[in-house]
Amino acid sequence: MSSLKLPIDLSTVRGFLETAEGELLHRVAAELRHQAPAVEIGSYCGKSTVYLGLGCQRAGRTLFAVDHHRGSEEHQEGELFHDPALADGSGAIDSFGEFRRTVAAAKLEDTVVPVVTRSQVFARAWSGPLSMLFIDGGHSLEAALTDYRCWIGFLTRGSILAIHDVFPDPVAGGQAPVTVFRLALASGLFSEFAAANSLRILQRL
Ligand code: SAH
Ligand code: MG
């Protein structure tokens, strides 16, 4: 049974995160060691943002929620996870409206800063340490590696790297996130910290 009380019914929010994963994200964010802000890559309609944001709110951290809100490969028209309710007039995806409603309903506007751009564009403007990085953006190998390479240098000792959709078994899911996970471990800079379903939490050594 879930022990975490949320100010919003997340069953009404579109998204790709299981309750156990969200609760782990929340716990990790609430207990962050560093004062620095946290960054989420891939917010979609705000499901993971609520869990992370509530943890950050409790810890007094700011969460930058980065998403161009045009959807990943699998959200485009004709693809497996396309949701017609999110198509704007031109047929393109636009999840920003839903995202804003979610963040407002969860009373997180003082904590969550939406950044509507590609993660690599925002990374160019970023400087300074992060307390936490959550990677849940594009799942092509190129997209996942780009997110990793653009942001990994901002994690300092004791900070947290969280990766979603890590499937060691190729039959269970795409291999880009697990590739990034293995890369992080092979760098020798991270240790495994916690896990729930396909969510992996690493800590910077
Ligand atoms: N974390 C969400 C699910 C994210 S789905 C949840 O809990 O439900 C993946 C999201 O990543 C999509 O909304 C897509 O628009 C976004 N995305 C894909 N590539 C991106 C990139 N390069 N920069 C920022 N966002 C990206
Ligand atoms: Mg995901």
Short mmCIF file of C-alpha atoms in Angstrom, two decimals, residues 4-195:
data_model
loop_
_atom_site.label_atom_id
_atom_site.label_comp_id
_atom_site.label_asym_id
_atom_site.label_seq_id
_atom_site.Cartn_x
_atom_site.Cartn_y
_atom_site.Cartn_z
CA LEU A 4 2.49 8.94 0.31
CA LYS A 5 -0.44 11.38 0.27
CA LEU A 6 -0.60 13.46 -2.90
CA PRO A 7 -2.49 16.75 -3.37
CA ILE A 8 -3.63 15.53 -6.80
CA ASP A 9 -5.19 12.33 -8.16
CA LEU A 10 -2.41 11.13 -10.46
CA SER A 11 -4.61 8.43 -11.98
CA THR A 12 -6.15 11.27 -14.03
CA VAL A 13 -2.75 12.40 -15.36
CA ARG A 14 -1.39 10.84 -18.56
CA GLY A 15 2.04 9.38 -18.17
CA PHE A 16 4.49 6.56 -18.02
CA LEU A 17 5.46 6.06 -14.42
CA GLU A 18 4.39 3.44 -11.92
CA THR A 19 3.43 4.36 -8.36
CA ALA A 20 6.42 2.56 -6.82
CA GLU A 21 8.74 4.45 -9.16
CA GLY A 22 7.14 7.78 -8.35
CA GLU A 23 7.33 7.16 -4.64
CA LEU A 24 11.03 6.32 -4.89
CA LEU A 25 11.66 9.51 -6.88
CA HIS A 26 9.81 11.45 -4.20
CA ARG A 27 11.79 9.91 -1.36
CA VAL A 28 15.14 10.49 -3.03
CA ALA A 29 14.25 14.11 -3.85
CA ALA A 30 13.04 14.80 -0.31
CA GLU A 31 16.38 13.58 1.04
CA LEU A 32 18.78 15.27 -1.38
CA ARG A 33 22.13 16.09 0.18
CA HIS A 34 22.95 19.15 -1.89
CA GLN A 35 21.29 22.55 -1.87
CA ALA A 36 21.62 22.79 -5.66
CA PRO A 37 18.57 22.53 -7.95
CA ALA A 38 17.34 19.32 -9.57
CA VAL A 39 16.71 18.78 -13.30
CA GLU A 40 14.14 16.48 -14.87
CA ILE A 41 14.50 15.64 -18.57
CA GLY A 42 11.17 14.47 -20.00
CA SER A 43 8.14 15.71 -18.05
CA TYR A 44 5.32 14.92 -20.52
CA CYS A 45 2.08 15.66 -18.60
CA GLY A 46 3.83 16.01 -15.25
CA LYS A 47 3.44 12.65 -13.54
CA SER A 48 7.09 12.25 -12.55
CA THR A 49 7.28 16.03 -12.04
CA VAL A 50 4.70 15.82 -9.25
CA TYR A 51 6.59 13.14 -7.35
CA LEU A 52 9.95 14.85 -7.80
CA GLY A 53 8.49 18.30 -7.25
CA LEU A 54 6.80 17.38 -3.97
CA GLY A 55 10.08 15.89 -2.76
CA CYS A 56 11.97 19.01 -3.83
CA GLN A 57 9.35 21.24 -2.23
CA ARG A 58 9.76 19.43 1.04
CA ALA A 59 13.55 19.70 0.78
CA GLY A 60 13.46 23.35 -0.27
CA ARG A 61 14.97 22.69 -3.70
CA THR A 62 13.92 23.97 -7.12
CA LEU A 63 13.08 21.50 -9.90
CA PHE A 64 13.72 22.49 -13.50
CA ALA A 65 11.32 20.39 -15.60
CA VAL A 66 12.76 20.22 -19.11
CA ASP A 67 10.63 19.09 -22.07
CA HIS A 68 10.02 20.55 -25.54
CA HIS A 69 6.53 19.06 -25.09
CA ARG A 70 6.46 17.82 -28.69
CA GLY A 71 6.68 14.19 -27.61
CA SER A 72 9.29 11.51 -28.19
CA GLU A 73 9.47 9.27 -31.25
CA GLU A 74 6.86 6.87 -29.83
CA HIS A 75 4.32 9.66 -29.18
CA GLN A 76 4.10 10.88 -32.77
CA GLU A 77 1.04 10.24 -34.94
CA GLY A 78 0.89 6.58 -36.02
CA GLU A 79 3.27 5.42 -33.26
CA LEU A 80 2.47 3.12 -30.34
CA PHE A 81 2.09 5.76 -27.61
CA HIS A 82 0.39 8.47 -29.65
CA ASP A 83 -2.43 10.16 -27.73
CA PRO A 84 -4.82 12.05 -30.03
CA ALA A 85 -6.02 14.12 -27.06
CA LEU A 86 -2.61 15.82 -26.99
CA ALA A 87 -2.46 16.66 -30.70
CA ASP A 88 -2.61 20.38 -31.40
CA GLY A 89 -4.43 21.72 -34.46
CA SER A 90 -1.57 20.86 -36.82
CA GLY A 91 -1.28 17.22 -35.70
CA ALA A 92 1.83 17.90 -33.63
CA ILE A 93 1.92 16.84 -29.98
CA ASP A 94 1.64 19.51 -27.33
CA SER A 95 1.75 18.24 -23.74
CA PHE A 96 2.53 21.63 -22.18
CA GLY A 97 -1.10 22.54 -21.40
CA GLU A 98 -1.67 19.29 -19.52
CA PHE A 99 1.68 19.70 -17.81
CA ARG A 100 0.79 23.19 -16.54
CA ARG A 101 -2.57 22.00 -15.24
CA THR A 102 -0.89 19.13 -13.39
CA VAL A 103 1.73 21.36 -11.78
CA ALA A 104 -0.90 23.92 -10.76
CA ALA A 105 -3.24 21.24 -9.34
CA ALA A 106 -0.35 19.85 -7.30
CA LYS A 107 0.41 23.36 -5.97
CA LEU A 108 3.96 23.13 -7.21
CA GLU A 109 4.30 26.43 -9.06
CA ASP A 110 6.69 27.71 -6.38
CA THR A 111 8.99 24.73 -6.88
CA VAL A 112 8.77 23.55 -10.49
CA VAL A 113 10.25 25.74 -13.23
CA PRO A 114 9.07 24.53 -16.65
CA VAL A 115 11.73 24.74 -19.36
CA VAL A 116 10.14 24.26 -22.77
CA THR A 117 13.06 23.34 -24.97
CA ARG A 118 15.27 20.43 -25.89
CA SER A 119 17.49 19.25 -23.06
CA GLN A 120 20.67 19.89 -25.02
CA VAL A 121 19.67 23.52 -25.66
CA PHE A 122 19.04 24.13 -21.98
CA ALA A 123 22.29 22.35 -21.03
CA ARG A 124 24.24 24.89 -23.10
CA ALA A 125 22.95 27.63 -20.81
CA TRP A 126 23.41 25.73 -17.57
CA SER A 127 26.35 26.17 -15.24
CA GLY A 128 26.78 25.02 -11.70
CA PRO A 129 26.10 21.87 -9.75
CA LEU A 130 22.92 19.78 -9.62
CA SER A 131 21.60 17.91 -6.62
CA MET A 132 19.75 15.48 -8.90
CA LEU A 133 19.31 14.60 -12.57
CA PHE A 134 16.36 12.48 -13.75
CA ILE A 135 16.66 11.21 -17.33
CA ASP A 136 13.33 10.20 -18.93
CA GLY A 137 13.43 11.98 -22.30
CA GLY A 138 13.91 10.55 -25.78
CA HIS A 139 14.61 6.82 -25.87
CA SER A 140 16.57 6.55 -29.11
CA LEU A 141 20.20 5.73 -28.37
CA GLU A 142 21.27 9.10 -29.72
CA ALA A 143 18.76 11.02 -27.58
CA ALA A 144 19.58 9.14 -24.39
CA LEU A 145 23.35 9.45 -24.91
CA THR A 146 22.99 13.15 -25.67
CA ASP A 147 21.08 13.74 -22.42
CA TYR A 148 23.71 11.80 -20.49
CA ARG A 149 26.68 13.59 -22.05
CA CYS A 150 25.18 17.07 -21.80
CA TRP A 151 24.30 16.86 -18.14
CA ILE A 152 26.51 14.32 -16.39
CA GLY A 153 29.30 16.81 -15.74
CA PHE A 154 27.05 18.89 -13.49
CA LEU A 155 26.64 16.09 -10.95
CA THR A 156 29.01 16.43 -8.04
CA ARG A 157 29.88 14.09 -5.19
CA GLY A 158 26.79 12.86 -3.36
CA SER A 159 24.34 13.97 -6.05
CA ILE A 160 21.77 11.66 -7.62
CA LEU A 161 21.35 10.30 -11.15
CA ALA A 162 17.97 8.66 -11.82
CA ILE A 163 17.23 6.84 -15.07
CA HIS A 164 13.82 5.56 -16.12
CA ASP A 165 12.96 2.64 -18.44
CA VAL A 166 16.06 0.60 -17.66
CA PHE A 167 15.37 -2.86 -19.10
CA PRO A 168 18.33 -5.27 -18.84
CA ASP A 169 16.29 -7.80 -20.85
CA PRO A 170 15.89 -6.57 -24.46
CA VAL A 171 12.56 -8.40 -24.67
CA ALA A 172 11.18 -6.14 -21.92
CA GLY A 173 11.99 -2.82 -23.58
CA GLY A 174 14.26 -0.52 -25.57
CA GLN A 175 17.96 -0.60 -24.80
CA ALA A 176 18.94 3.08 -24.76
CA PRO A 177 18.28 3.80 -21.06
CA VAL A 178 20.04 0.61 -19.91
CA THR A 179 22.98 1.57 -22.11
CA VAL A 180 23.21 4.92 -20.33
CA PHE A 181 22.86 3.17 -16.97
CA ARG A 182 25.74 0.81 -17.80
CA LEU A 183 27.84 3.68 -19.10
CA ALA A 184 27.37 5.55 -15.83
CA LEU A 185 28.38 2.50 -13.79
CA ALA A 186 31.34 1.74 -16.07
CA SER A 187 32.61 5.30 -15.61
CA GLY A 188 33.41 4.36 -12.02
CA LEU A 189 31.82 7.64 -10.92
CA PHE A 190 28.54 6.20 -9.64
CA SER A 191 27.31 3.53 -7.27
CA GLU A 192 23.88 1.90 -7.30
CA PHE A 193 21.68 3.51 -4.70
CA ALA A 194 18.13 2.21 -5.16
CA ALA A 195 15.74 0.77 -7.73
#
